[in-house]
XYZ file of C-alpha atoms in Angstrom:
615
model
C -18.054 -8.015 -39.445
C -16.622 -6.277 -36.584
C -16.815 -9.109 -34.572
C -14.677 -11.684 -36.629
C -11.125 -9.951 -35.821
C -11.944 -9.902 -32.326
C -12.850 -13.488 -32.099
C -10.150 -14.878 -34.574
C -7.746 -12.956 -31.835
C -9.603 -14.304 -28.713
C -9.559 -17.884 -30.261
C -5.760 -17.794 -31.239
C -4.983 -16.157 -27.791
C -6.957 -19.095 -25.840
C -4.890 -21.526 -27.390
C -1.319 -20.317 -26.805
C 1.229 -20.888 -24.090
C 0.088 -20.802 -20.270
C 2.507 -18.127 -19.596
C 2.105 -14.354 -21.054
C 4.373 -14.055 -24.225
C 7.461 -12.687 -23.443
C 8.459 -8.697 -24.221
C 10.017 -9.189 -27.085
C 6.524 -11.130 -28.824
C 4.729 -7.539 -28.296
C 5.054 -4.422 -30.246
C 7.958 -2.527 -29.073
C 7.195 1.538 -28.576
C 9.915 4.208 -28.884
C 9.675 4.331 -24.764
C 10.489 0.888 -24.111
C 13.364 1.100 -26.852
C 15.050 4.615 -25.397
C 16.211 3.200 -22.216
C 18.148 5.448 -19.550
C 21.409 4.841 -18.387
C 21.305 2.115 -15.314
C 22.933 3.454 -12.469
C 23.722 1.456 -9.631
C 24.715 2.272 -6.064
C 25.726 -0.583 -3.851
C 24.718 1.654 -0.771
C 21.104 1.878 -2.430
C 18.577 4.936 -3.378
C 15.292 5.397 -2.064
C 12.831 5.149 -4.894
C 8.982 5.998 -4.171
C 6.157 4.322 -5.645
C 2.548 3.238 -6.250
C 1.693 -0.712 -5.347
C -2.298 0.139 -5.303
C -3.959 1.777 -7.901
C -7.098 1.232 -10.065
C -7.906 1.993 -13.517
C -11.001 1.506 -15.828
C -9.944 -1.811 -16.319
C -11.498 -2.582 -12.934
C -15.219 -2.434 -13.079
C -16.127 -0.611 -10.044
C -13.720 2.250 -11.088
C -15.546 2.053 -14.677
C -19.042 2.205 -13.093
C -17.655 5.461 -11.165
C -16.634 7.254 -14.362
C -13.088 6.352 -14.586
C -11.637 6.037 -18.290
C -8.382 6.471 -17.739
C -6.587 3.323 -19.153
C -3.391 1.544 -17.887
C -1.663 3.342 -20.245
C -2.846 6.950 -18.993
C -2.044 5.806 -15.575
C 1.631 5.208 -16.460
C 1.750 8.416 -18.534
C 0.221 10.413 -15.125
C 2.747 8.472 -12.652
C 5.964 9.859 -15.112
C 4.311 13.266 -14.806
C 1.977 13.973 -17.569
C -1.330 15.800 -17.449
C -4.514 13.353 -17.727
C -8.049 14.376 -17.757
C -9.293 12.760 -14.460
C -12.861 12.504 -12.760
C -13.342 15.432 -15.570
C -10.613 17.655 -15.172
C -7.095 18.410 -16.075
C -4.651 16.886 -13.288
C -1.035 15.826 -12.810
C 1.490 15.043 -10.295
C 3.350 17.393 -8.453
C 6.235 15.358 -8.781
C 6.591 11.988 -10.788
C 6.848 8.590 -9.558
C 9.945 6.102 -9.753
C 8.199 2.978 -9.905
C 4.284 2.049 -10.178
C 2.462 -1.458 -10.213
C -1.199 -0.900 -11.569
C -3.282 -3.504 -9.600
C -6.544 -3.570 -11.179
C -9.271 -6.113 -9.935
C -9.088 -9.857 -11.363
C -12.738 -10.453 -10.342
C -13.795 -8.148 -13.813
C -10.887 -7.773 -16.392
C -13.051 -9.414 -18.864
C -16.308 -7.239 -18.390
C -14.011 -3.957 -18.484
C -12.320 -5.605 -21.837
C -15.907 -5.713 -22.942
C -17.245 -2.301 -21.782
C -14.155 -0.131 -23.401
C -14.149 -2.405 -26.771
C -17.230 -1.478 -29.130
C -17.880 -4.512 -31.399
C -16.685 -6.896 -28.897
C -19.427 -9.516 -28.039
C -21.690 -8.362 -25.305
C -20.824 -4.866 -25.759
C -24.311 -3.595 -26.838
C -26.119 -5.768 -23.438
C -28.257 -3.408 -21.521
C -26.669 -3.962 -18.694
C -23.248 -3.021 -20.330
C -24.889 0.083 -21.583
C -26.151 1.278 -18.269
C -22.715 1.117 -16.834
C -21.237 3.161 -19.562
C -23.808 5.530 -19.533
C -23.991 6.050 -15.899
C -22.959 9.843 -15.282
C -23.910 10.546 -11.660
C -23.252 9.386 -8.482
C -26.968 7.630 -7.506
C -26.659 5.856 -11.043
C -23.464 4.796 -10.281
C -23.720 3.368 -6.767
C -26.648 1.212 -7.487
C -24.841 -0.529 -10.413
C -21.670 -0.660 -7.975
C -23.769 -2.334 -5.282
C -25.581 -4.636 -7.448
C -22.664 -5.838 -9.559
C -19.964 -5.392 -7.500
C -20.446 -5.076 -3.909
C -23.149 -7.711 -3.363
C -21.689 -10.583 -5.220
C -18.353 -10.147 -3.837
C -19.636 -10.016 -0.121
C -22.503 -12.631 -0.475
C -20.844 -15.225 -2.847
C -23.549 -14.877 -5.608
C -23.371 -14.504 -9.145
C -20.071 -13.531 -9.776
C -20.345 -12.053 -13.235
C -22.899 -10.293 -14.768
C -24.830 -11.461 -18.029
C -22.753 -9.755 -20.748
C -19.382 -11.507 -19.249
C -17.905 -13.323 -22.230
C -15.682 -16.032 -20.290
C -12.492 -16.598 -19.622
C -11.085 -15.309 -23.129
C -12.437 -11.853 -22.639
C -10.434 -11.997 -19.152
C -7.425 -12.884 -20.780
C -7.689 -10.095 -23.527
C -7.967 -7.423 -20.415
C -5.055 -9.181 -18.776
C -3.088 -9.042 -21.892
C -4.148 -5.336 -22.342
C -2.759 -4.336 -19.118
C 0.517 -6.511 -19.861
C 1.077 -4.465 -22.973
C 0.938 -1.029 -21.233
C 3.062 -2.220 -18.660
C 5.974 -3.365 -20.931
C 5.652 0.054 -22.726
C 6.044 2.084 -19.757
C 8.960 0.275 -18.576
C 11.914 2.193 -18.630
C 14.766 0.527 -16.756
C 17.002 3.038 -15.030
C 14.371 5.795 -15.048
C 11.034 4.316 -14.453
C 10.263 0.734 -13.232
C 6.632 -0.717 -14.309
C 5.445 -3.988 -12.648
C 3.207 -6.306 -12.965
C 0.465 -6.636 -10.903
C -3.354 -7.617 -9.957
C -5.798 -7.605 -7.211
C -7.385 -10.526 -5.360
C -10.581 -9.063 -3.956
C -11.672 -11.492 -1.107
C -14.317 -9.717 1.010
C -16.096 -12.960 3.180
C -18.510 -11.218 5.387
C -17.588 -7.734 3.915
C -14.287 -8.195 5.653
C -11.252 -7.026 3.790
C -9.017 -9.797 2.688
C -7.896 -7.953 -0.245
C -4.134 -8.430 -1.606
C -2.254 -7.047 -4.303
C 0.091 -9.820 -6.158
C 3.089 -8.416 -7.523
C 5.581 -10.009 -10.519
C 9.108 -9.460 -10.499
C 9.533 -10.166 -14.481
C 7.235 -10.881 -17.408
C 6.569 -14.810 -16.424
C 2.853 -14.097 -15.712
C -0.320 -16.660 -15.793
C -2.751 -16.617 -18.596
C -5.275 -15.232 -16.154
C -4.738 -13.814 -12.683
C -6.352 -15.730 -9.849
C -9.602 -14.157 -8.557
C -11.716 -14.360 -5.460
C -14.139 -15.759 -7.722
C -12.271 -18.348 -7.915
C -11.826 -18.534 -3.982
C -12.063 -16.183 -1.355
C -9.758 -18.111 0.736
C -6.241 -16.768 1.354
C -4.775 -20.094 1.628
C -6.027 -21.236 -2.146
C -4.437 -17.693 -3.470
C -1.275 -19.079 -1.982
C -1.696 -22.100 -3.222
C -2.048 -20.929 -6.699
C 0.947 -18.358 -6.235
C 3.269 -21.510 -5.466
C 1.797 -23.110 -8.657
C 3.106 -20.061 -10.514
C 6.408 -20.092 -8.675
C 6.651 -24.102 -9.572
C 6.418 -23.120 -13.565
C 9.017 -20.168 -13.414
C 6.963 -17.306 -11.772
C 8.640 -14.679 -9.143
C 5.856 -12.735 -7.149
C 4.378 -11.755 -4.114
C 1.254 -10.654 -2.200
C 0.319 -7.749 -0.149
C -2.553 -7.471 2.060
C -4.445 -4.415 2.154
C -5.669 -2.119 4.719
C -6.126 -4.067 7.885
C -8.494 -1.682 9.600
C -11.315 -2.873 7.384
C -10.717 -6.976 7.786
C -13.538 -7.191 10.602
C -11.015 -9.511 12.811
C -9.736 -11.515 9.939
C -6.462 -10.568 8.479
C -4.664 -11.302 11.824
C -6.582 -14.222 12.743
C -6.932 -17.343 15.273
C -8.355 -19.370 12.576
C -8.355 -19.955 9.118
C -11.292 -18.978 6.824
C -12.739 -22.412 7.251
C -12.284 -22.153 11.155
C -9.275 -24.578 11.811
C -6.737 -23.144 14.088
C -3.452 -21.604 12.432
C -1.377 -24.443 11.814
C 2.520 -24.031 11.043
C 1.678 -25.147 7.435
C -0.733 -21.951 7.150
C 2.282 -19.944 8.879
C 4.957 -20.927 6.901
C 2.925 -20.364 3.160
C 1.589 -16.921 4.837
C 5.423 -15.940 5.740
C 6.571 -17.016 2.210
C 3.895 -15.277 0.145
C 3.539 -12.314 2.017
C 6.319 -10.262 3.282
C 4.801 -6.961 3.388
C 1.651 -5.440 4.661
C -0.346 -2.068 3.266
C 0.474 0.255 6.438
C -2.030 2.909 5.258
C -4.137 3.848 2.625
C -7.304 5.913 1.256
C -9.409 4.051 3.879
C -7.258 4.982 6.983
C -4.153 4.328 8.844
C -4.165 0.609 9.939
C -1.044 0.940 12.408
C -2.693 1.652 15.774
C -5.916 3.028 16.930
C -6.663 5.434 20.129
C -9.390 3.411 21.395
C -6.886 0.376 21.983
C -3.527 2.100 22.166
C -4.795 5.404 24.524
C -0.691 5.775 25.689
C 0.239 6.389 22.025
C 0.003 10.094 21.550
C 0.194 9.874 18.252
C -2.489 6.803 17.577
C -5.185 9.513 16.462
C -4.300 9.908 12.799
C -6.275 9.063 9.564
C -8.849 6.849 11.743
C -11.397 6.849 8.903
C -13.789 6.490 11.713
C -16.905 6.205 9.629
C -15.558 3.033 8.063
C -17.635 1.478 11.018
C -20.939 2.873 9.727
C -20.661 0.393 6.645
C -21.069 -3.416 5.902
C -21.244 -4.317 10.181
C -17.483 -3.327 10.381
C -16.756 -2.284 13.990
C -12.966 -1.166 15.407
C -11.210 -4.096 16.895
C -7.639 -4.204 18.204
C -6.963 -7.349 16.255
C -7.737 -5.064 13.314
C -4.296 -3.070 13.421
C -0.669 -3.900 12.294
C 1.123 -3.353 15.565
C -1.066 -6.006 17.130
C 0.031 -8.420 14.074
C 3.286 -7.906 14.457
C 2.969 -8.578 18.265
C 0.474 -11.488 17.769
C 3.273 -12.924 14.952
C 5.592 -13.327 17.946
C 3.295 -15.138 19.810
C 2.772 -17.423 16.992
C 6.560 -18.064 16.574
C 6.665 -19.418 20.315
C 3.570 -21.544 19.641
C 4.354 -22.755 16.163
C 7.962 -22.395 15.509
C 6.879 -19.720 12.453
C 5.763 -16.114 12.372
C 2.918 -15.862 9.957
C 2.576 -12.024 10.460
C 6.532 -11.222 9.881
C 5.577 -7.990 7.856
C 7.295 -5.280 6.362
C 5.703 -1.808 5.517
C 4.446 -0.333 2.147
C 1.896 2.365 1.704
C -0.807 2.485 -1.063
C -3.543 4.906 -2.341
C -6.366 2.530 -3.496
C -7.321 5.372 -5.947
C -10.092 4.418 -8.391
C -9.626 7.220 -10.526
C -6.513 5.872 -12.326
C -4.192 8.555 -10.887
C -1.556 6.723 -8.652
C 0.346 7.997 -5.740
C -1.926 11.294 -6.064
C -1.175 11.793 -2.319
C -0.118 15.309 -2.143
C -2.944 17.024 0.280
C -2.699 20.170 -1.694
C -3.498 17.984 -4.849
C -6.766 16.498 -4.289
C -9.120 18.340 -5.916
C -10.264 15.611 -8.226
C -10.952 13.099 -5.370
C -10.012 9.433 -5.854
C -13.195 7.685 -6.625
C -14.787 8.965 -9.323
C -18.422 10.300 -8.711
C -18.286 9.588 -5.422
C -15.868 12.716 -4.475
C -15.397 14.317 -7.770
C -16.067 17.566 -6.464
C -15.617 19.533 -2.877
C -19.323 19.692 -2.528
C -19.403 15.902 -3.010
C -16.559 15.487 -0.356
C -18.638 17.336 2.257
C -21.243 14.917 2.168
C -20.891 11.922 0.203
C -19.864 7.776 0.842
C -17.032 6.232 -0.961
C -18.284 3.064 -2.440
C -19.780 1.887 0.878
C -16.563 2.241 2.974
C -16.383 5.976 4.809
C -18.000 9.305 4.180
C -15.608 11.160 1.746
C -14.667 13.490 4.118
C -13.281 10.978 6.532
C -10.834 9.104 3.981
C -7.652 10.558 2.735
C -5.248 11.040 -0.396
C -3.468 7.800 0.269
C 0.005 6.818 1.150
C 3.245 6.000 -0.442
C 5.696 3.244 -0.617
C 9.426 4.099 -0.488
C 11.826 0.891 -1.330
C 15.821 0.742 -0.811
C 17.576 -0.227 -4.291
C 20.364 -0.449 -5.801
C 18.961 0.534 -9.051
C 15.250 1.744 -10.175
C 14.619 -1.479 -12.352
C 12.024 -4.385 -11.720
C 14.502 -6.729 -10.449
C 16.199 -4.294 -7.820
C 12.622 -2.676 -6.831
C 10.704 -5.969 -6.408
C 14.056 -7.703 -4.397
C 13.635 -4.445 -2.555
C 9.701 -5.315 -1.818
C 10.527 -8.833 -1.004
C 13.063 -8.539 1.461
C 11.173 -5.489 3.283
C 13.741 -2.817 2.887
C 11.014 -0.600 2.518
C 9.138 2.146 4.174
C 5.741 3.934 3.800
C 4.578 7.276 4.388
C 1.541 8.740 4.467
C 2.316 10.931 1.506
C 5.463 13.134 1.639
C 8.829 12.108 0.466
C 10.432 11.632 3.654
C 13.152 9.209 3.329
C 14.073 6.782 6.597
C 16.688 4.136 7.571
C 16.962 1.780 10.179
C 19.693 -0.466 10.477
C 20.222 -3.073 13.536
C 23.758 -4.437 14.760
C 26.151 -4.829 17.522
C 29.566 -2.967 16.562
C 28.433 0.275 15.473
C 29.894 3.631 16.115
C 28.277 5.724 19.329
C 27.597 8.717 16.934
C 27.707 9.285 13.337
C 28.017 12.671 11.563
C 28.065 11.362 7.721
C 26.926 9.020 5.439
C 29.563 6.528 6.711
C 26.295 5.017 8.741
C 25.121 3.529 6.015
C 28.378 1.521 5.157
C 28.896 -0.006 8.722
C 24.644 -0.595 8.678
C 25.264 -3.102 6.193
C 28.913 -4.232 7.214
C 28.230 -4.647 10.779
C 24.190 -5.182 11.001
C 21.194 -5.290 9.231
C 18.673 -3.127 7.386
C 15.004 -2.796 8.198
C 13.204 -5.849 7.254
C 16.218 -7.947 8.634
C 16.837 -10.552 11.444
C 19.103 -9.945 14.507
C 20.215 -12.889 16.492
C 21.524 -13.024 20.194
C 25.404 -12.036 20.481
C 26.157 -13.179 23.897
C 27.189 -10.194 26.249
C 25.843 -7.278 23.656
C 22.981 -5.426 23.576
C 21.698 -4.764 19.583
C 22.276 -0.845 18.750
C 19.966 0.855 16.033
C 20.954 3.233 13.758
C 17.864 5.506 12.345
C 18.058 8.159 9.872
C 15.383 10.277 8.251
C 15.378 13.480 5.942
C 12.620 15.707 5.511
C 10.416 15.768 2.292
C 12.247 18.476 0.160
C 8.938 20.743 -0.429
C 7.885 19.767 3.152
C 8.241 20.924 6.465
C 10.715 19.908 9.389
C 10.978 16.791 11.044
C 9.734 16.735 14.889
C 11.251 13.325 16.243
C 11.941 10.204 15.321
C 10.313 6.886 17.379
C 10.974 3.677 17.774
C 8.532 0.939 18.651
C 9.370 -2.172 20.333
C 7.453 -5.212 20.932
C 8.086 -8.227 22.568
C 6.978 -11.424 24.197
C 7.325 -11.661 27.707
C 6.518 -15.576 29.088
C 3.690 -15.650 26.597
C 2.782 -12.002 27.188
C 2.803 -9.492 24.255
C 4.200 -5.928 25.255
C 5.136 -3.034 23.538
C 6.901 0.071 24.236
C 7.458 3.756 22.454
C 10.895 5.668 22.929
C 11.498 9.101 21.435
C 14.985 8.358 20.314
C 15.664 11.737 18.144
C 13.796 15.144 18.484
C 14.667 18.680 16.711
C 15.183 21.952 18.181
C 17.939 21.193 20.929
C 15.000 19.647 22.798
C 15.920 17.121 25.461
C 14.101 13.730 25.942
C 13.021 13.773 29.507
C 13.908 11.126 32.149
C 10.477 9.661 31.561
C 11.140 9.405 28.054
C 8.735 12.130 26.712
C 9.590 15.229 24.709
C 8.266 19.051 25.358
C 5.815 19.651 21.950
C 6.733 22.551 19.781
C 4.697 25.383 19.716
C 3.742 25.180 15.865
C 0.691 26.403 13.762
C -0.621 26.131 10.400
C -1.912 29.234 8.876
C -5.713 28.259 8.839
C -6.504 30.964 5.618
C -3.981 29.608 3.508
C -2.630 26.354 4.332
C 0.941 27.649 4.867
C 2.952 25.433 7.431
C 5.735 26.617 9.716
C 9.145 26.857 7.947
C 11.566 27.925 10.653
C 11.037 24.873 13.006
C 12.184 21.402 12.677
C 14.908 19.250 11.300
C 16.373 18.811 7.685
C 17.607 15.683 9.052
C 17.753 13.390 11.982
C 20.151 10.683 12.837
C 21.230 8.708 15.925
C 22.504 5.414 17.134
C 20.097 4.076 19.795
C 20.066 1.166 22.351
C 17.274 -0.206 23.859
C 17.374 0.291 27.510
C 14.976 -2.327 28.548
C 16.629 -5.212 26.155
C 16.402 -9.007 27.685
C 18.540 -10.936 25.604
C 16.090 -14.000 25.988
C 13.058 -12.294 24.583
C 11.598 -12.476 21.055
C 11.234 -8.323 19.850
C 10.625 -6.635 16.806
C 12.010 -2.649 16.383
C 10.615 -0.322 13.834
C 11.040 3.534 13.296
C 8.147 6.147 13.120
C 9.341 9.322 11.968
C 6.841 12.584 12.585
C 7.202 15.579 10.777
C 5.453 19.396 11.857
C 1.989 19.761 10.971
C 0.584 20.637 7.642
C -3.036 21.539 6.281
C -5.361 18.643 5.509
C -6.692 18.316 2.199
C -10.166 19.254 3.677
C -8.605 22.794 4.469
C -7.459 23.545 1.107
C -11.545 22.537 -0.256
C -12.634 25.226 1.804
C -10.135 27.760 1.253
C -10.371 27.183 -2.501
C -13.835 26.196 -3.174
C -15.621 27.962 -0.255
C -17.213 24.670 1.038
C -17.874 24.026 4.907
C -17.060 20.693 6.396
C -18.231 19.276 9.719
C -16.668 20.847 12.742
C -15.250 17.312 13.838
C -12.887 17.052 10.774
C -9.676 18.110 11.422
C -8.112 20.968 9.325
C -4.353 19.784 9.734
C -2.824 16.671 10.768
C 0.850 15.474 11.382
C 2.069 13.619 8.547
C 4.350 10.540 9.269
C 6.434 7.510 7.773
C 7.200 3.986 9.276
C 10.189 1.786 8.774
C 9.852 -1.897 8.349
C 10.700 -3.642 11.605
C 14.090 -5.523 12.446
C 13.194 -8.643 14.232
C 15.215 -10.101 17.551
C 15.501 -13.572 17.965
C 17.405 -14.974 21.054
C 18.643 -17.887 18.973
C 22.613 -17.194 18.384
């Protein structure tokens, strides 16, 4: 008797339109009806949010103990307390927007796992997944039913999978929650899913994010294809049918050389068609997440004094991964310039976002002193776990971090404005703190600014981050760069601009210190004397006397060559603070290996501006 209503619902749902029903066809909640006033700022505000988080609708998260639903995750993003990983938990500050990106591959399975009476609910394997209550049992199930199929191309679904109808039901469940909690002007939810391709255990995952409610009946999964080109072809089909969407590649540090490749997944040389489609579908890349920072690695950038930051060194202890220069975003940006010379198109013309890949259903739980529940279920549930256990075959728990945050400059806190800001790359990533960053490039700016008139000039006389500058004969481009500290964090140390360029087919780069705190001077060789700032290792408290609340400068490239293609992005560094493991040691009395750093220099990255010699 219990099965009939569900089966009837699935039959009706399978027979409906290929697009998800519009919002007005769904049950409306009081939350969706009570909308805040939508405030429009033509000069744009910075909105902070999550682009990469998993709930119990992701089977790996479910196996790991996560029982928070998409609704719970949205409530958490709004600042409400939830029971996360067995403990009451809440954000220190609510988010402005959130995209829940559950894995497309197992949406049907988790629908079955969480809905008593559905076909397959009483299957022995489903029962094992629900009843796993410890790390060892959960990891065994995870390896057998998630990791092995994903990385070997084996059977893509466990036996209790009920087919496409259950996937549609799981997708619709996420759709309903996302509609329920969207509050234009106050809090934005974005429909999304993760495409989880991992050929030979190389991370080629993408999050796909939609602008509105014109969605496919089911998402595209790695079970359909592990080839990014097939994902882009599917995305083009959705565009042809009225959808508006984009894809965001994940942490490239685990891609085993495949994120910025010389050949496609079939071994063919990168073509102009490939480059065009990739640039169209993927405007952004995830600079940092729980599994590490993907900007640079000190092995390959030894002259970058700030390169050794959240490297997640132990990722090379799993799945045959090894560190390679071509796994890092700065290399990808430079290789993109070279492809542009070779093909006429830059396939890696990426703006920057940050995410978590949190599997507890707790979006943007990124504060170092608020990491008491970990991020990956039983694997790092307690401080003791975090001293020794591994995260899903990726890295040791103490090697990972709480994750990163996305900042978007947008005229309003609405789906359309947030999505457009993402697509236009007017974004910045932070390693967790809510620093704000702006970068403009142009030719007729003032030499200095003392107030916010720089924003008006930035738009009127130039382009914002994510934009393109062309040659203005006889003029060197100027860059306005501004940053303000996190209101609850330490002061800013400095702003740097990282330049990459092509010189007769050779990729080159340079780091410039352009604005510094505490009245320090930038020396003739470009270096800056460090501040003598420490963190109290007994309390975790940071220095509150030094550093700047705000830094603002207008910078002109002293090495500019109008004939060379180039990109410029800003990196903002704040003063040192305690890393999450120091708080574990202080609160819980545990001990981490001596090699684990107790402090860190948090940072933010603006999306690049690209310069082209074309007039």
